[in-house]
Short mmCIF file of C-alpha atoms in Angstrom, two decimals:
data_model
loop_
_atom_site.label_atom_id
_atom_site.label_comp_id
_atom_site.label_asym_id
_atom_site.label_seq_id
_atom_site.Cartn_x
_atom_site.Cartn_y
_atom_site.Cartn_z
CA MET A 1 -22.24 23.34 5.74
CA SER A 2 -22.11 19.36 6.06
CA GLU A 3 -20.15 17.66 9.26
CA PRO A 4 -17.22 15.61 7.83
CA ALA A 5 -17.88 12.44 8.04
CA ALA A 6 -16.49 10.69 11.20
CA ILE A 7 -13.77 8.20 10.82
CA ARG A 8 -15.16 4.83 10.66
CA VAL A 9 -13.27 2.11 12.73
CA ILE A 10 -13.58 -1.39 13.31
CA VAL A 11 -12.04 -3.47 16.49
CA ALA A 12 -10.51 -7.06 15.96
CA ASP A 13 -9.76 -8.73 19.53
CA ASP A 14 -10.99 -11.46 21.03
CA GLN A 15 -11.26 -10.10 24.70
CA GLN A 16 -14.54 -8.50 25.60
CA LEU A 17 -12.50 -5.84 28.28
CA VAL A 18 -10.26 -4.65 25.72
CA ARG A 19 -12.88 -4.38 22.99
CA HIS A 20 -15.03 -2.20 25.29
CA GLY A 21 -12.25 0.09 26.66
CA LEU A 22 -11.91 0.82 22.90
CA ARG A 23 -15.25 1.34 21.99
CA TYR A 24 -15.39 3.99 25.02
CA ILE A 25 -12.52 5.77 23.82
CA ILE A 26 -13.08 5.80 19.85
CA ASN A 27 -17.01 7.13 20.75
CA ALA A 28 -15.75 9.57 22.95
CA GLN A 29 -14.20 11.50 19.92
CA ASP A 30 -16.12 13.68 17.86
CA ASP A 31 -14.68 12.92 14.63
CA MET A 32 -14.51 8.81 15.16
CA GLU A 33 -17.25 5.79 15.48
CA LEU A 34 -17.39 2.69 16.03
CA ALA A 35 -18.25 0.81 13.40
CA GLY A 36 -18.18 -2.56 14.38
CA GLU A 37 -16.42 -5.37 16.54
CA ALA A 38 -14.89 -8.89 15.54
CA GLU A 39 -13.35 -11.28 17.89
CA SER A 40 -11.00 -12.95 15.31
CA GLY A 41 -9.37 -12.40 11.80
CA ALA A 42 -12.17 -14.22 9.69
CA GLU A 43 -14.74 -11.90 11.36
CA ALA A 44 -13.15 -9.06 11.09
CA LEU A 45 -12.81 -9.71 7.08
CA GLN A 46 -16.42 -10.33 6.69
CA LEU A 47 -17.23 -7.20 8.81
CA ALA A 48 -14.97 -5.12 6.54
CA ALA A 49 -16.93 -6.03 3.75
CA GLN A 50 -19.91 -5.42 5.01
CA ILE A 51 -18.52 -2.21 6.69
CA ARG A 52 -16.00 -0.93 4.55
CA PRO A 53 -13.86 1.04 7.40
CA ASP A 54 -11.84 3.79 7.23
CA VAL A 55 -9.24 2.37 9.86
CA ILE A 56 -9.13 -1.31 11.59
CA LEU A 57 -7.69 -1.72 14.92
CA MET A 58 -6.19 -5.15 14.56
CA ASP A 59 -4.88 -7.79 17.14
CA VAL A 60 -2.56 -10.16 16.55
CA ARG A 61 -3.60 -13.37 18.23
CA MET A 62 -6.77 -14.24 17.67
CA PRO A 63 -8.79 -17.99 17.33
CA GLY A 64 -10.24 -18.12 13.85
CA GLY A 65 -7.03 -16.15 12.29
CA ASN A 66 -4.77 -14.32 12.91
CA GLY A 67 -4.72 -10.77 13.04
CA ILE A 68 -1.26 -10.47 10.27
CA GLU A 69 -3.09 -12.94 8.21
CA ALA A 70 -6.24 -11.02 8.40
CA THR A 71 -4.23 -7.69 7.49
CA ARG A 72 -2.87 -9.53 4.21
CA THR A 73 -6.04 -10.53 3.04
CA LEU A 74 -7.56 -7.54 3.68
CA MET A 75 -5.20 -4.94 1.89
CA GLN A 76 -5.76 -7.58 -1.11
CA LEU A 77 -9.54 -7.03 -1.04
CA GLN A 78 -9.45 -3.26 0.21
CA PRO A 79 -6.26 -1.71 -0.32
CA ASP A 80 -7.67 1.62 1.14
CA CYS A 81 -8.72 0.51 4.51
CA LYS A 82 -6.04 1.16 7.07
CA VAL A 83 -5.01 -1.28 9.83
CA VAL A 84 -3.07 -0.70 13.02
CA ILE A 85 -1.81 -3.72 14.93
CA LEU A 86 -2.77 -3.12 18.40
CA THR A 87 -1.58 -6.05 20.53
CA THR A 88 0.32 -6.78 23.88
CA PHE A 89 3.59 -8.34 21.77
CA ASP A 90 6.65 -6.06 21.27
CA GLN A 91 8.43 -8.64 19.53
CA GLU A 92 10.10 -8.15 16.08
CA ASP A 93 8.64 -10.92 14.20
CA TYR A 94 5.41 -10.04 14.74
CA VAL A 95 6.13 -5.97 13.76
CA TYR A 96 7.95 -7.11 10.60
CA GLU A 97 5.23 -9.77 9.44
CA GLY A 98 2.65 -6.81 10.25
CA ILE A 99 4.47 -4.43 8.22
CA ARG A 100 4.71 -7.11 5.33
CA ALA A 101 1.31 -7.62 5.76
CA GLY A 102 0.57 -3.84 4.60
CA ALA A 103 -0.45 -2.40 8.30
CA VAL A 104 -0.10 0.81 8.08
CA GLY A 105 0.82 0.79 11.97
CA TYR A 106 2.03 -1.23 15.31
CA LEU A 107 0.83 0.23 18.80
CA LEU A 108 0.54 -1.45 22.05
CA LYS A 109 -2.42 -2.13 24.11
CA ASP A 110 -0.44 0.00 27.26
CA ALA A 111 -0.50 3.12 24.67
CA ALA A 112 -2.35 5.97 26.38
CA PRO A 113 -5.67 6.85 25.03
CA ASP A 114 -4.71 9.85 23.14
CA GLU A 115 -1.83 7.99 21.67
CA LEU A 116 -4.12 5.77 20.36
CA VAL A 117 -6.77 8.03 18.60
CA GLN A 118 -4.02 10.10 17.62
CA ALA A 119 -2.89 6.88 15.31
CA VAL A 120 -6.04 6.31 14.39
CA ARG A 121 -5.93 9.69 12.89
CA ALA A 122 -2.90 9.57 11.69
CA ALA A 123 -3.78 6.03 9.68
CA TYR A 124 -6.72 7.92 8.24
CA ARG A 125 -4.37 10.52 6.66
CA GLY A 126 -2.39 7.75 5.25
CA GLU A 127 0.56 8.07 7.80
CA ALA A 128 2.75 5.28 9.32
CA ILE A 129 2.92 4.71 12.76
CA TYR A 130 5.56 2.35 14.29
CA ARG A 131 6.17 3.41 18.34
CA THR A 132 7.15 0.80 19.72
CA ALA A 133 10.75 -0.07 21.69
CA VAL A 134 11.49 -2.39 18.52
CA ALA A 135 9.90 -0.96 15.38
CA ALA A 136 12.64 0.98 14.00
CA LYS A 137 15.05 -1.91 14.16
CA VAL A 138 12.29 -3.90 12.21
CA ILE A 139 12.01 -1.54 9.62
CA GLY A 140 15.24 -1.44 8.90
CA ARG A 141 15.37 -5.24 8.90
CA ALA A 142 12.31 -5.36 6.40
CA ILE A 143 14.08 -2.57 4.19
CA ARG A 144 17.38 -4.58 4.26
CA SER A 145 15.45 -7.99 3.43
CA LYS A 146 16.43 -9.84 0.94
CA SER A 147 13.27 -12.15 1.61
CA GLY A 148 10.40 -11.92 0.21
CA ASP A 149 8.55 -10.73 -3.55
CA GLU A 150 11.62 -9.37 -5.44
CA LEU A 151 10.51 -6.14 -7.47
CA GLU A 152 9.55 -7.29 -11.13
CA ILE A 153 8.92 -4.39 -13.58
CA ASP A 154 6.25 -5.07 -16.52
CA ALA A 155 5.88 -3.74 -20.14
CA ALA A 156 4.07 -1.13 -19.40
CA GLY A 157 6.43 -0.20 -16.42
CA ARG A 158 4.41 -1.08 -13.50
CA GLY A 159 5.97 -2.58 -10.77
CA SER A 160 4.73 -5.56 -8.82
CA ALA A 161 3.10 -3.59 -6.06
CA GLY A 162 1.03 -2.20 -8.88
CA ALA A 163 3.29 1.70 -9.29
CA ALA A 164 4.72 3.09 -11.79
CA ILE A 165 8.39 3.53 -12.03
CA PHE A 166 9.71 5.72 -14.91
CA GLU A 167 12.22 7.43 -13.10
CA PRO A 168 14.73 6.11 -10.34
CA LEU A 169 14.57 7.98 -7.00
CA THR A 170 17.39 10.42 -6.42
CA ASP A 171 20.16 9.81 -2.98
CA ARG A 172 17.84 12.70 -1.46
CA GLU A 173 14.60 11.15 -2.18
CA SER A 174 15.72 7.66 -1.07
CA GLU A 175 17.20 9.74 2.40
CA VAL A 176 13.65 11.16 2.43
CA LEU A 177 11.83 7.97 1.46
CA GLN A 178 13.65 6.13 4.60
CA GLN A 179 12.68 8.65 7.12
CA MET A 180 8.87 8.25 5.68
CA ALA A 181 9.38 4.53 6.72
CA TYR A 182 10.42 5.50 10.02
CA GLY A 183 7.26 7.47 10.51
CA LEU A 184 8.42 10.66 10.51
CA ARG A 185 6.40 13.80 9.59
CA ASN A 186 7.69 16.68 7.02
CA GLU A 187 9.05 18.85 9.84
CA GLU A 188 11.18 15.86 11.62
CA ILE A 189 12.62 14.65 8.60
CA ALA A 190 13.80 18.43 8.00
CA SER A 191 15.53 18.59 11.29
CA ALA A 192 17.14 14.54 10.48
CA LEU A 193 18.35 15.59 6.91
CA TYR A 194 19.56 19.32 7.81
CA ILE A 195 16.94 20.56 4.70
CA GLY A 196 14.21 22.75 5.01
CA GLU A 197 10.64 21.60 5.39
CA SER A 198 9.47 23.12 2.12
CA THR A 199 12.37 21.23 0.37
CA VAL A 200 10.99 17.70 2.16
CA LYS A 201 7.36 18.47 0.66
CA THR A 202 8.83 18.97 -2.83
CA HIS A 203 11.18 15.90 -2.27
CA VAL A 204 7.86 13.64 -0.66
CA HIS A 205 5.67 15.25 -3.70
CA ARG A 206 7.93 13.81 -6.40
CA ILE A 207 8.42 10.63 -4.52
CA LEU A 208 4.41 9.37 -4.83
CA GLN A 209 5.07 11.06 -8.55
CA LYS A 210 7.60 8.39 -9.37
CA LEU A 211 6.58 5.34 -7.45
CA GLY A 212 2.40 6.32 -8.57
CA ALA A 213 1.37 6.31 -4.70
CA GLU A 214 -1.44 7.99 -3.69
CA ASP A 215 -0.34 8.66 -0.46
CA ARG A 216 2.49 8.41 2.20
CA THR A 217 1.50 5.04 3.32
CA GLN A 218 1.41 3.40 0.12
CA ALA A 219 5.01 4.86 -0.93
CA VAL A 220 6.08 2.87 2.60
CA VAL A 221 4.81 0.04 1.77
CA PHE A 222 6.25 -0.58 -1.94
CA ALA A 223 9.85 0.92 -0.37
CA ILE A 224 9.74 -1.97 2.16
CA ARG A 225 8.43 -4.65 -0.01
CA ASN A 226 10.49 -3.73 -2.53
CA ARG A 227 13.56 -2.39 -1.04
CA LEU A 228 13.85 1.11 -2.81
CA VAL A 229 15.51 2.74 0.32
CA LYS A 230 19.19 1.86 1.06
#
């Protein structure tokens, strides 16, 4: 029986010392491999087109194209790739724009190595990871925001983000979706909403069906962009 494929990771950061440290951490994991390194957003896009990685750890401030703009472009070209913003800046605008661009996570560079590799694994599984001091506040801002693209439904019943919406979400499904946007796991959602974990799983399944999403990340990004969560 063949071994499962390793998670292929690209590191995009203009600081050589940071790239070296991340290279060491990633290559030390049995289930990961460093597939490439980039010093700018533009170089990250070029590498991604050649390598087709599973996850990119993307710095925000880089010469030759910042990480958020690179993320936005990458999501148009390779929507299956997962981007985790990795930066020293825990600023609301950066977190907000990262979410809007399609990043599935936002971590600070002072995160512990174990937290970093767990974030890579979570991103690969399609989970959202926003674990900074301002993240919860900013996610709420993104959900409530009246700026950005309006949700448009075409004649085929498909939304502007590509998800089919044939049934509205129930109040409970909206609550579960909001907790998903906070990056909570099923057991944590169950505790927060005082319902059983099996019930949460059922709601998550129905949410993905209704939004036409393949995974939790697609559902969360769609919700943030189109304000499907109260």
